């Protein structure tokens, strides 16, 4: 299914219209506008029937369906990137998209059914212009808007990360700390994770969490199943457990 979707995504006719004069088109990543009236055969994507079925379903079944749909889209995008030899660049584009859609206001805009597709496409146009996204990534975002599946973007990002890591033998390690750690410390952490996992590559993702008080945590493995906790918060919790006094309250 993902292979067919990737083929459809790659072969879909696309027209990018520059705001510059015709002679300036396709030079130095021009501002682009996606046209839905240029023969884009979106209904022929293999994954469409799966995504449109029982969309009103909820609970665990609905969550599983959303995960399956996100996985199909992510795999299709990865297949296209691999065939174009742009897997690394596509991964970088996905990181840009993740940051953009981390803004709740942006996500609410794109998932608002009262806002027309034309306005949403224009915003994607701006994203493409300011972030220098690759054409097939722009196409991918427009497909999500047209199929009304842009609400899956966060799940797709996660699934793409999983697919990318498998294709490149990469271990993802999420390092959470109170303040941003210096690059040499992150490099040392990456080397230690590589020793623990035997992975060819290690990618470090950083998060900030003031509740740790001090220190840091490292989460890695399948879906972050393994945890190394070197935070002061954890130490305080262990002390509290040993003393059987519950949560420790630090006096101001």
JSON list of N, CA, C and O in Angstrom, two decimals, residues 87-142:
[
{"chain": "A", "resi": 87, "resn": "UNK", "atom": "N", "xyz": [16.80, 11.55, 1.05]},
{"chain": "A", "resi": 87, "resn": "UNK", "atom": "CA", "xyz": [16.28, 11.15, 2.36]},
{"chain": "A", "resi": 87, "resn": "UNK", "atom": "C", "xyz": [16.74, 12.11, 3.46]},
{"chain": "A", "resi": 87, "resn": "UNK", "atom": "O", "xyz": [15.95, 12.50, 4.33]},
{"chain": "A", "resi": 88, "resn": "UNK", "atom": "N", "xyz": [18.02, 12.50, 3.43]},
{"chain": "A", "resi": 88, "resn": "UNK", "atom": "CA", "xyz": [18.53, 13.40, 4.46]},
{"chain": "A", "resi": 88, "resn": "UNK", "atom": "C", "xyz": [17.87, 14.77, 4.37]},
{"chain": "A", "resi": 88, "resn": "UNK", "atom": "O", "xyz": [17.48, 15.35, 5.39]},
{"chain": "A", "resi": 89, "resn": "UNK", "atom": "N", "xyz": [17.76, 15.28, 3.15]},
{"chain": "A", "resi": 89, "resn": "UNK", "atom": "CA", "xyz": [17.13, 16.59, 2.98]},
{"chain": "A", "resi": 89, "resn": "UNK", "atom": "C", "xyz": [15.66, 16.56, 3.37]},
{"chain": "A", "resi": 89, "resn": "UNK", "atom": "O", "xyz": [15.14, 17.52, 3.95]},
{"chain": "A", "resi": 90, "resn": "UNK", "atom": "N", "xyz": [14.99, 15.45, 3.07]},
{"chain": "A", "resi": 90, "resn": "UNK", "atom": "CA", "xyz": [13.58, 15.32, 3.42]},
{"chain": "A", "resi": 90, "resn": "UNK", "atom": "C", "xyz": [13.41, 15.25, 4.93]},
{"chain": "A", "resi": 90, "resn": "UNK", "atom": "O", "xyz": [12.47, 15.83, 5.49]},
{"chain": "A", "resi": 91, "resn": "UNK", "atom": "N", "xyz": [14.32, 14.56, 5.59]},
{"chain": "A", "resi": 91, "resn": "UNK", "atom": "CA", "xyz": [14.28, 14.50, 7.05]},
{"chain": "A", "resi": 91, "resn": "UNK", "atom": "C", "xyz": [14.44, 15.90, 7.64]},
{"chain": "A", "resi": 91, "resn": "UNK", "atom": "O", "xyz": [13.75, 16.27, 8.60]},
{"chain": "A", "resi": 92, "resn": "UNK", "atom": "N", "xyz": [15.33, 16.69, 7.05]},
{"chain": "A", "resi": 92, "resn": "UNK", "atom": "CA", "xyz": [15.51, 18.07, 7.51]},
{"chain": "A", "resi": 92, "resn": "UNK", "atom": "C", "xyz": [14.25, 18.89, 7.27]},
{"chain": "A", "resi": 92, "resn": "UNK", "atom": "O", "xyz": [13.85, 19.72, 8.11]},
{"chain": "A", "resi": 93, "resn": "UNK", "atom": "N", "xyz": [13.59, 18.66, 6.12]},
{"chain": "A", "resi": 93, "resn": "UNK", "atom": "CA", "xyz": [12.34, 19.37, 5.83]},
{"chain": "A", "resi": 93, "resn": "UNK", "atom": "C", "xyz": [11.26, 18.99, 6.84]},
{"chain": "A", "resi": 93, "resn": "UNK", "atom": "O", "xyz": [10.46, 19.85, 7.27]},
{"chain": "A", "resi": 94, "resn": "UNK", "atom": "N", "xyz": [11.21, 17.72, 7.21]},
{"chain": "A", "resi": 94, "resn": "UNK", "atom": "CA", "xyz": [10.21, 17.26, 8.18]},
{"chain": "A", "resi": 94, "resn": "UNK", "atom": "C", "xyz": [10.43, 17.93, 9.53]},
{"chain": "A", "resi": 94, "resn": "UNK", "atom": "O", "xyz": [9.47, 18.27, 10.24]},
{"chain": "A", "resi": 95, "resn": "UNK", "atom": "N", "xyz": [11.68, 18.13, 9.89]},
{"chain": "A", "resi": 95, "resn": "UNK", "atom": "CA", "xyz": [11.98, 18.82, 11.15]},
{"chain": "A", "resi": 95, "resn": "UNK", "atom": "C", "xyz": [11.47, 20.27, 11.11]},
{"chain": "A", "resi": 95, "resn": "UNK", "atom": "O", "xyz": [10.95, 20.79, 12.10]},
{"chain": "A", "resi": 96, "resn": "UNK", "atom": "N", "xyz": [11.61, 20.92, 9.96]},
{"chain": "A", "resi": 96, "resn": "UNK", "atom": "CA", "xyz": [11.09, 22.28, 9.80]},
{"chain": "A", "resi": 96, "resn": "UNK", "atom": "C", "xyz": [9.57, 22.29, 9.94]},
{"chain": "A", "resi": 96, "resn": "UNK", "atom": "O", "xyz": [8.99, 23.16, 10.60]},
{"chain": "A", "resi": 97, "resn": "UNK", "atom": "N", "xyz": [8.93, 21.29, 9.31]},
{"chain": "A", "resi": 97, "resn": "UNK", "atom": "CA", "xyz": [7.47, 21.20, 9.37]},
{"chain": "A", "resi": 97, "resn": "UNK", "atom": "C", "xyz": [7.01, 20.94, 10.80]},
{"chain": "A", "resi": 97, "resn": "UNK", "atom": "O", "xyz": [6.02, 21.50, 11.27]},
{"chain": "A", "resi": 98, "resn": "UNK", "atom": "N", "xyz": [7.75, 20.09, 11.51]},
{"chain": "A", "resi": 98, "resn": "UNK", "atom": "CA", "xyz": [7.41, 19.79, 12.91]},
{"chain": "A", "resi": 98, "resn": "UNK", "atom": "C", "xyz": [7.43, 21.06, 13.75]},
{"chain": "A", "resi": 98, "resn": "UNK", "atom": "O", "xyz": [6.52, 21.30, 14.57]},
{"chain": "A", "resi": 99, "resn": "UNK", "atom": "N", "xyz": [8.45, 21.88, 13.58]},
{"chain": "A", "resi": 99, "resn": "UNK", "atom": "CA", "xyz": [8.54, 23.12, 14.34]},
{"chain": "A", "resi": 99, "resn": "UNK", "atom": "C", "xyz": [7.40, 24.07, 13.98]},
{"chain": "A", "resi": 99, "resn": "UNK", "atom": "O", "xyz": [6.82, 24.72, 14.85]},
{"chain": "A", "resi": 100, "resn": "UNK", "atom": "N", "xyz": [7.07, 24.13, 12.70]},
{"chain": "A", "resi": 100, "resn": "UNK", "atom": "CA", "xyz": [6.01, 25.04, 12.26]},
{"chain": "A", "resi": 100, "resn": "UNK", "atom": "C", "xyz": [4.67, 24.65, 12.86]},
{"chain": "A", "resi": 100, "resn": "UNK", "atom": "O", "xyz": [3.93, 25.49, 13.37]},
{"chain": "A", "resi": 101, "resn": "UNK", "atom": "N", "xyz": [4.36, 23.36, 12.81]},
{"chain": "A", "resi": 101, "resn": "UNK", "atom": "CA", "xyz": [3.06, 22.90, 13.31]},
{"chain": "A", "resi": 101, "resn": "UNK", "atom": "C", "xyz": [3.04, 22.68, 14.83]},
{"chain": "A", "resi": 101, "resn": "UNK", "atom": "O", "xyz": [2.01, 22.29, 15.37]},
{"chain": "A", "resi": 102, "resn": "UNK", "atom": "N", "xyz": [4.15, 22.94, 15.50]},
{"chain": "A", "resi": 102, "resn": "UNK", "atom": "CA", "xyz": [4.15, 22.86, 16.96]},
{"chain": "A", "resi": 102, "resn": "UNK", "atom": "C", "xyz": [3.40, 24.04, 17.57]},
{"chain": "A", "resi": 102, "resn": "UNK", "atom": "O", "xyz": [3.01, 24.01, 18.73]},
{"chain": "A", "resi": 103, "resn": "UNK", "atom": "N", "xyz": [3.18, 25.07, 16.76]},
{"chain": "A", "resi": 103, "resn": "UNK", "atom": "CA", "xyz": [2.38, 26.23, 17.19]},
{"chain": "A", "resi": 103, "resn": "UNK", "atom": "C", "xyz": [0.91, 25.84, 17.15]},
{"chain": "A", "resi": 103, "resn": "UNK", "atom": "O", "xyz": [0.38, 25.54, 16.08]},
{"chain": "A", "resi": 104, "resn": "UNK", "atom": "N", "xyz": [0.22, 25.82, 18.30]},
{"chain": "A", "resi": 104, "resn": "UNK", "atom": "CA", "xyz": [-1.20, 25.42, 18.32]},
{"chain": "A", "resi": 104, "resn": "UNK", "atom": "C", "xyz": [-2.06, 26.26, 17.38]},
{"chain": "A", "resi": 104, "resn": "UNK", "atom": "O", "xyz": [-3.02, 25.74, 16.79]},
{"chain": "A", "resi": 105, "resn": "UNK", "atom": "N", "xyz": [-1.73, 27.53, 17.24]},
{"chain": "A", "resi": 105, "resn": "UNK", "atom": "CA", "xyz": [-2.50, 28.39, 16.36]},
{"chain": "A", "resi": 105, "resn": "UNK", "atom": "C", "xyz": [-2.41, 27.96, 14.91]},
{"chain": "A", "resi": 105, "resn": "UNK", "atom": "O", "xyz": [-3.40, 28.01, 14.17]},
{"chain": "A", "resi": 106, "resn": "UNK", "atom": "N", "xyz": [-1.23, 27.51, 14.50]},
{"chain": "A", "resi": 106, "resn": "UNK", "atom": "CA", "xyz": [-1.04, 27.05, 13.13]},
{"chain": "A", "resi": 106, "resn": "UNK", "atom": "C", "xyz": [-1.83, 25.77, 12.90]},
{"chain": "A", "resi": 106, "resn": "UNK", "atom": "O", "xyz": [-2.53, 25.62, 11.89]},
{"chain": "A", "resi": 107, "resn": "UNK", "atom": "N", "xyz": [-1.73, 24.84, 13.84]},
{"chain": "A", "resi": 107, "resn": "UNK", "atom": "CA", "xyz": [-2.46, 23.57, 13.70]},
{"chain": "A", "resi": 107, "resn": "UNK", "atom": "C", "xyz": [-3.96, 23.80, 13.68]},
{"chain": "A", "resi": 107, "resn": "UNK", "atom": "O", "xyz": [-4.68, 23.19, 12.88]},
{"chain": "A", "resi": 108, "resn": "UNK", "atom": "N", "xyz": [-4.44, 24.70, 14.53]},
{"chain": "A", "resi": 108, "resn": "UNK", "atom": "CA", "xyz": [-5.87, 25.00, 14.56]},
{"chain": "A", "resi": 108, "resn": "UNK", "atom": "C", "xyz": [-6.34, 25.62, 13.24]},
{"chain": "A", "resi": 108, "resn": "UNK", "atom": "O", "xyz": [-7.45, 25.35, 12.76]},
{"chain": "A", "resi": 109, "resn": "UNK", "atom": "N", "xyz": [-5.48, 26.44, 12.64]},
{"chain": "A", "resi": 109, "resn": "UNK", "atom": "CA", "xyz": [-5.83, 27.07, 11.37]},
{"chain": "A", "resi": 109, "resn": "UNK", "atom": "C", "xyz": [-6.03, 26.00, 10.29]},
{"chain": "A", "resi": 109, "resn": "UNK", "atom": "O", "xyz": [-7.02, 26.01, 9.56]},
{"chain": "A", "resi": 110, "resn": "UNK", "atom": "N", "xyz": [-5.09, 25.07, 10.21]},
{"chain": "A", "resi": 110, "resn": "UNK", "atom": "CA", "xyz": [-5.14, 24.07, 9.14]},
{"chain": "A", "resi": 110, "resn": "UNK", "atom": "C", "xyz": [-6.22, 23.01, 9.37]},
{"chain": "A", "resi": 110, "resn": "UNK", "atom": "O", "xyz": [-6.69, 22.38, 8.41]},
{"chain": "A", "resi": 111, "resn": "UNK", "atom": "N", "xyz": [-6.62, 22.81, 10.60]},
{"chain": "A", "resi": 111, "resn": "UNK", "atom": "CA", "xyz": [-7.65, 21.80, 10.88]},
{"chain": "A", "resi": 111, "resn": "UNK", "atom": "C", "xyz": [-9.04, 22.41, 10.98]},
{"chain": "A", "resi": 111, "resn": "UNK", "atom": "O", "xyz": [-10.02, 21.69, 11.17]},
{"chain": "A", "resi": 112, "resn": "UNK", "atom": "N", "xyz": [-9.14, 23.72, 10.84]},
{"chain": "A", "resi": 112, "resn": "UNK", "atom": "CA", "xyz": [-10.43, 24.41, 10.91]},
{"chain": "A", "resi": 112, "resn": "UNK", "atom": "C", "xyz": [-11.21, 24.17, 9.60]},
{"chain": "A", "resi": 112, "resn": "UNK", "atom": "O", "xyz": [-10.80, 24.63, 8.55]},
{"chain": "A", "resi": 113, "resn": "UNK", "atom": "N", "xyz": [-12.33, 23.46, 9.66]},
{"chain": "A", "resi": 113, "resn": "UNK", "atom": "CA", "xyz": [-13.08, 23.14, 8.43]},
{"chain": "A", "resi": 113, "resn": "UNK", "atom": "C", "xyz": [-13.75, 24.35, 7.80]},
{"chain": "A", "resi": 113, "resn": "UNK", "atom": "O", "xyz": [-14.18, 24.28, 6.64]},
{"chain": "A", "resi": 114, "resn": "UNK", "atom": "N", "xyz": [-13.87, 25.47, 8.53]},
{"chain": "A", "resi": 114, "resn": "UNK", "atom": "CA", "xyz": [-14.51, 26.65, 7.97]},
{"chain": "A", "resi": 114, "resn": "UNK", "atom": "C", "xyz": [-13.56, 27.49, 7.13]},
{"chain": "A", "resi": 114, "resn": "UNK", "atom": "O", "xyz": [-13.98, 28.42, 6.45]},
{"chain": "A", "resi": 115, "resn": "UNK", "atom": "N", "xyz": [-12.27, 27.17, 7.19]},
{"chain": "A", "resi": 115, "resn": "UNK", "atom": "CA", "xyz": [-11.28, 27.90, 6.39]},
{"chain": "A", "resi": 115, "resn": "UNK", "atom": "C", "xyz": [-11.07, 27.15, 5.09]},
{"chain": "A", "resi": 115, "resn": "UNK", "atom": "O", "xyz": [-10.82, 25.94, 5.08]},
{"chain": "A", "resi": 116, "resn": "UNK", "atom": "N", "xyz": [-11.17, 27.84, 3.99]},
{"chain": "A", "resi": 116, "resn": "UNK", "atom": "CA", "xyz": [-11.07, 27.21, 2.68]},
{"chain": "A", "resi": 116, "resn": "UNK", "atom": "C", "xyz": [-9.68, 26.69, 2.35]},
{"chain": "A", "resi": 116, "resn": "UNK", "atom": "O", "xyz": [-8.68, 27.15, 2.90]},
{"chain": "A", "resi": 117, "resn": "UNK", "atom": "N", "xyz": [-9.64, 25.73, 1.42]},
{"chain": "A", "resi": 117, "resn": "UNK", "atom": "CA", "xyz": [-8.37, 25.12, 1.02]},
{"chain": "A", "resi": 117, "resn": "UNK", "atom": "C", "xyz": [-7.44, 26.15, 0.39]},
{"chain": "A", "resi": 117, "resn": "UNK", "atom": "O", "xyz": [-6.22, 26.07, 0.55]},
{"chain": "A", "resi": 118, "resn": "UNK", "atom": "N", "xyz": [-8.01, 27.11, -0.33]},
{"chain": "A", "resi": 118, "resn": "UNK", "atom": "CA", "xyz": [-7.18, 28.10, -1.00]},
{"chain": "A", "resi": 118, "resn": "UNK", "atom": "C", "xyz": [-6.34, 28.89, -0.01]},
{"chain": "A", "resi": 118, "resn": "UNK", "atom": "O", "xyz": [-5.15, 29.14, -0.25]},
{"chain": "A", "resi": 119, "resn": "UNK", "atom": "N", "xyz": [-6.94, 29.26, 1.13]},
{"chain": "A", "resi": 119, "resn": "UNK", "atom": "CA", "xyz": [-6.18, 29.99, 2.15]},
{"chain": "A", "resi": 119, "resn": "UNK", "atom": "C", "xyz": [-5.10, 29.11, 2.77]},
{"chain": "A", "resi": 119, "resn": "UNK", "atom": "O", "xyz": [-3.99, 29.58, 3.04]},
{"chain": "A", "resi": 120, "resn": "UNK", "atom": "N", "xyz": [-5.43, 27.85, 2.97]},
{"chain": "A", "resi": 120, "resn": "UNK", "atom": "CA", "xyz": [-4.45, 26.93, 3.55]},
{"chain": "A", "resi": 120, "resn": "UNK", "atom": "C", "xyz": [-3.29, 26.70, 2.58]},
{"chain": "A", "resi": 120, "resn": "UNK", "atom": "O", "xyz": [-2.13, 26.65, 3.00]},
{"chain": "A", "resi": 121, "resn": "UNK", "atom": "N", "xyz": [-3.61, 26.58, 1.30]},
{"chain": "A", "resi": 121, "resn": "UNK", "atom": "CA", "xyz": [-2.58, 26.40, 0.29]},
{"chain": "A", "resi": 121, "resn": "UNK", "atom": "C", "xyz": [-1.66, 27.61, 0.24]},
{"chain": "A", "resi": 121, "resn": "UNK", "atom": "O", "xyz": [-0.44, 27.49, 0.06]},
{"chain": "A", "resi": 122, "resn": "UNK", "atom": "N", "xyz": [-2.23, 28.80, 0.42]},
{"chain": "A", "resi": 122, "resn": "UNK", "atom": "CA", "xyz": [-1.42, 30.02, 0.37]},
{"chain": "A", "resi": 122, "resn": "UNK", "atom": "C", "xyz": [-0.43, 30.06, 1.53]},
{"chain": "A", "resi": 122, "resn": "UNK", "atom": "O", "xyz": [0.70, 30.55, 1.39]},
{"chain": "A", "resi": 123, "resn": "UNK", "atom": "N", "xyz": [-0.84, 29.53, 2.69]},
{"chain": "A", "resi": 123, "resn": "UNK", "atom": "CA", "xyz": [0.07, 29.48, 3.83]},
{"chain": "A", "resi": 123, "resn": "UNK", "atom": "C", "xyz": [1.18, 28.47, 3.57]},
{"chain": "A", "resi": 123, "resn": "UNK", "atom": "O", "xyz": [2.35, 28.71, 3.90]},
{"chain": "A", "resi": 124, "resn": "UNK", "atom": "N", "xyz": [0.85, 27.35, 2.97]},
{"chain": "A", "resi": 124, "resn": "UNK", "atom": "CA", "xyz": [1.87, 26.37, 2.60]},
{"chain": "A", "resi": 124, "resn": "UNK", "atom": "C", "xyz": [2.85, 26.99, 1.60]},
{"chain": "A", "resi": 124, "resn": "UNK", "atom": "O", "xyz": [4.06, 26.74, 1.64]},
{"chain": "A", "resi": 125, "resn": "UNK", "atom": "N", "xyz": [2.32, 27.83, 0.74]},
{"chain": "A", "resi": 125, "resn": "UNK", "atom": "CA", "xyz": [3.16, 28.57, -0.20]},
{"chain": "A", "resi": 125, "resn": "UNK", "atom": "C", "xyz": [4.19, 29.39, 0.55]},
{"chain": "A", "resi": 125, "resn": "UNK", "atom": "O", "xyz": [5.38, 29.42, 0.19]},
{"chain": "A", "resi": 126, "resn": "UNK", "atom": "N", "xyz": [3.74, 30.05, 1.62]},
{"chain": "A", "resi": 126, "resn": "UNK", "atom": "CA", "xyz": [4.66, 30.86, 2.41]},
{"chain": "A", "resi": 126, "resn": "UNK", "atom": "C", "xyz": [5.68, 29.99, 3.14]},
{"chain": "A", "resi": 126, "resn": "UNK", "atom": "O", "xyz": [6.86, 30.35, 3.25]},
{"chain": "A", "resi": 127, "resn": "UNK", "atom": "N", "xyz": [5.24, 28.85, 3.65]},
{"chain": "A", "resi": 127, "resn": "UNK", "atom": "CA", "xyz": [6.16, 27.92, 4.32]},
{"chain": "A", "resi": 127, "resn": "UNK", "atom": "C", "xyz": [7.25, 27.48, 3.34]},
{"chain": "A", "resi": 127, "resn": "UNK", "atom": "O", "xyz": [8.44, 27.46, 3.66]},
{"chain": "A", "resi": 128, "resn": "UNK", "atom": "N", "xyz": [6.82, 27.13, 2.13]},
{"chain": "A", "resi": 128, "resn": "UNK", "atom": "CA", "xyz": [7.76, 26.67, 1.11]},
{"chain": "A", "resi": 128, "resn": "UNK", "atom": "C", "xyz": [8.77, 27.76, 0.77]},
{"chain": "A", "resi": 128, "resn": "UNK", "atom": "O", "xyz": [9.96, 27.49, 0.58]},
{"chain": "A", "resi": 129, "resn": "UNK", "atom": "N", "xyz": [8.30, 29.00, 0.72]},
{"chain": "A", "resi": 129, "resn": "UNK", "atom": "CA", "xyz": [9.16, 30.11, 0.34]},
{"chain": "A", "resi": 129, "resn": "UNK", "atom": "C", "xyz": [10.18, 30.43, 1.42]},
{"chain": "A", "resi": 129, "resn": "UNK", "atom": "O", "xyz": [11.37, 30.63, 1.15]},
{"chain": "A", "resi": 130, "resn": "UNK", "atom": "N", "xyz": [9.74, 30.46, 2.68]},
{"chain": "A", "resi": 130, "resn": "UNK", "atom": "CA", "xyz": [10.62, 30.85, 3.77]},
{"chain": "A", "resi": 130, "resn": "UNK", "atom": "C", "xyz": [11.52, 29.71, 4.24]},
{"chain": "A", "resi": 130, "resn": "UNK", "atom": "O", "xyz": [12.60, 29.97, 4.78]},
{"chain": "A", "resi": 131, "resn": "UNK", "atom": "N", "xyz": [11.09, 28.47, 4.05]},
{"chain": "A", "resi": 131, "resn": "UNK", "atom": "CA", "xyz": [11.84, 27.33, 4.57]},
{"chain": "A", "resi": 131, "resn": "UNK", "atom": "C", "xyz": [12.59, 26.55, 3.49]},
{"chain": "A", "resi": 131, "resn": "UNK", "atom": "O", "xyz": [13.30, 25.60, 3.80]},
{"chain": "A", "resi": 132, "resn": "UNK", "atom": "N", "xyz": [12.43, 26.95, 2.23]},
{"chain": "A", "resi": 132, "resn": "UNK", "atom": "CA", "xyz": [13.11, 26.27, 1.11]},
{"chain": "A", "resi": 132, "resn": "UNK", "atom": "C", "xyz": [12.83, 24.77, 1.10]},
{"chain": "A", "resi": 132, "resn": "UNK", "atom": "O", "xyz": [13.75, 23.95, 1.00]},
{"chain": "A", "resi": 133, "resn": "UNK", "atom": "N", "xyz": [11.56, 24.41, 1.22]},
{"chain": "A", "resi": 133, "resn": "UNK", "atom": "CA", "xyz": [11.19, 23.00, 1.19]},
{"chain": "A", "resi": 133, "resn": "UNK", "atom": "C", "xyz": [11.35, 22.44, -0.23]},
{"chain": "A", "resi": 133, "resn": "UNK", "atom": "O", "xyz": [11.20, 23.16, -1.21]},
{"chain": "A", "resi": 134, "resn": "UNK", "atom": "N", "xyz": [11.65, 21.16, -0.31]},
{"chain": "A", "resi": 134, "resn": "UNK", "atom": "CA", "xyz": [11.77, 20.50, -1.61]},
{"chain": "A", "resi": 134, "resn": "UNK", "atom": "C", "xyz": [10.39, 20.37, -2.26]},
{"chain": "A", "resi": 134, "resn": "UNK", "atom": "O", "xyz": [9.38, 20.26, -1.56]},
{"chain": "A", "resi": 135, "resn": "UNK", "atom": "N", "xyz": [10.36, 20.32, -3.59]},
{"chain": "A", "resi": 135, "resn": "UNK", "atom": "CA", "xyz": [9.07, 20.23, -4.29]},
{"chain": "A", "resi": 135, "resn": "UNK", "atom": "C", "xyz": [8.21, 19.06, -3.86]},
{"chain": "A", "resi": 135, "resn": "UNK", "atom": "O", "xyz": [6.99, 19.20, -3.71]},
{"chain": "A", "resi": 136, "resn": "UNK", "atom": "N", "xyz": [8.82, 17.87, -3.66]},
{"chain": "A", "resi": 136, "resn": "UNK", "atom": "CA", "xyz": [7.98, 16.73, -3.31]},
{"chain": "A", "resi": 136, "resn": "UNK", "atom": "C", "xyz": [7.43, 16.85, -1.89]},
{"chain": "A", "resi": 136, "resn": "UNK", "atom": "O", "xyz": [6.39, 16.27, -1.58]},
{"chain": "A", "resi": 137, "resn": "UNK", "atom": "N", "xyz": [8.10, 17.61, -1.04]},
{"chain": "A", "resi": 137, "resn": "UNK", "atom": "CA", "xyz": [7.58, 17.86, 0.31]},
{"chain": "A", "resi": 137, "resn": "UNK", "atom": "C", "xyz": [6.42, 18.85, 0.26]},
{"chain": "A", "resi": 137, "resn": "UNK", "atom": "O", "xyz": [5.42, 18.71, 0.96]},
{"chain": "A", "resi": 138, "resn": "UNK", "atom": "N", "xyz": [6.56, 19.86, -0.60]},
{"chain": "A", "resi": 138, "resn": "UNK", "atom": "CA", "xyz": [5.47, 20.80, -0.80]},
{"chain": "A", "resi": 138, "resn": "UNK", "atom": "C", "xyz": [4.24, 20.07, -1.35]},
{"chain": "A", "resi": 138, "resn": "UNK", "atom": "O", "xyz": [3.11, 20.26, -0.89]},
{"chain": "A", "resi": 139, "resn": "UNK", "atom": "N", "xyz": [4.49, 19.21, -2.32]},
{"chain": "A", "resi": 139, "resn": "UNK", "atom": "CA", "xyz": [3.42, 18.41, -2.91]},
{"chain": "A", "resi": 139, "resn": "UNK", "atom": "C", "xyz": [2.73, 17.58, -1.83]},
{"chain": "A", "resi": 139, "resn": "UNK", "atom": "O", "xyz": [1.49, 17.46, -1.78]},
{"chain": "A", "resi": 140, "resn": "UNK", "atom": "N", "xyz": [3.54, 17.01, -0.96]},
{"chain": "A", "resi": 140, "resn": "UNK", "atom": "CA", "xyz": [3.02, 16.17, 0.11]},
{"chain": "A", "resi": 140, "resn": "UNK", "atom": "C", "xyz": [2.08, 16.95, 1.03]},
{"chain": "A", "resi": 140, "resn": "UNK", "atom": "O", "xyz": [0.98, 16.48, 1.37]},
{"chain": "A", "resi": 141, "resn": "UNK", "atom": "N", "xyz": [2.48, 18.15, 1.42]},
{"chain": "A", "resi": 141, "resn": "UNK", "atom": "CA", "xyz": [1.64, 18.97, 2.29]},
{"chain": "A", "resi": 141, "resn": "UNK", "atom": "C", "xyz": [0.33, 19.34, 1.60]},
{"chain": "A", "resi": 141, "resn": "UNK", "atom": "O", "xyz": [-0.74, 19.34, 2.23]},
{"chain": "A", "resi": 142, "resn": "UNK", "atom": "N", "xyz": [0.41, 19.64, 0.33]},
{"chain": "A", "resi": 142, "resn": "UNK", "atom": "CA", "xyz": [-0.80, 19.99, -0.41]},
{"chain": "A", "resi": 142, "resn": "UNK", "atom": "C", "xyz": [-1.74, 18.80, -0.55]},
{"chain": "A", "resi": 142, "resn": "UNK", "atom": "O", "xyz": [-2.96, 18.96, -0.54]}
]
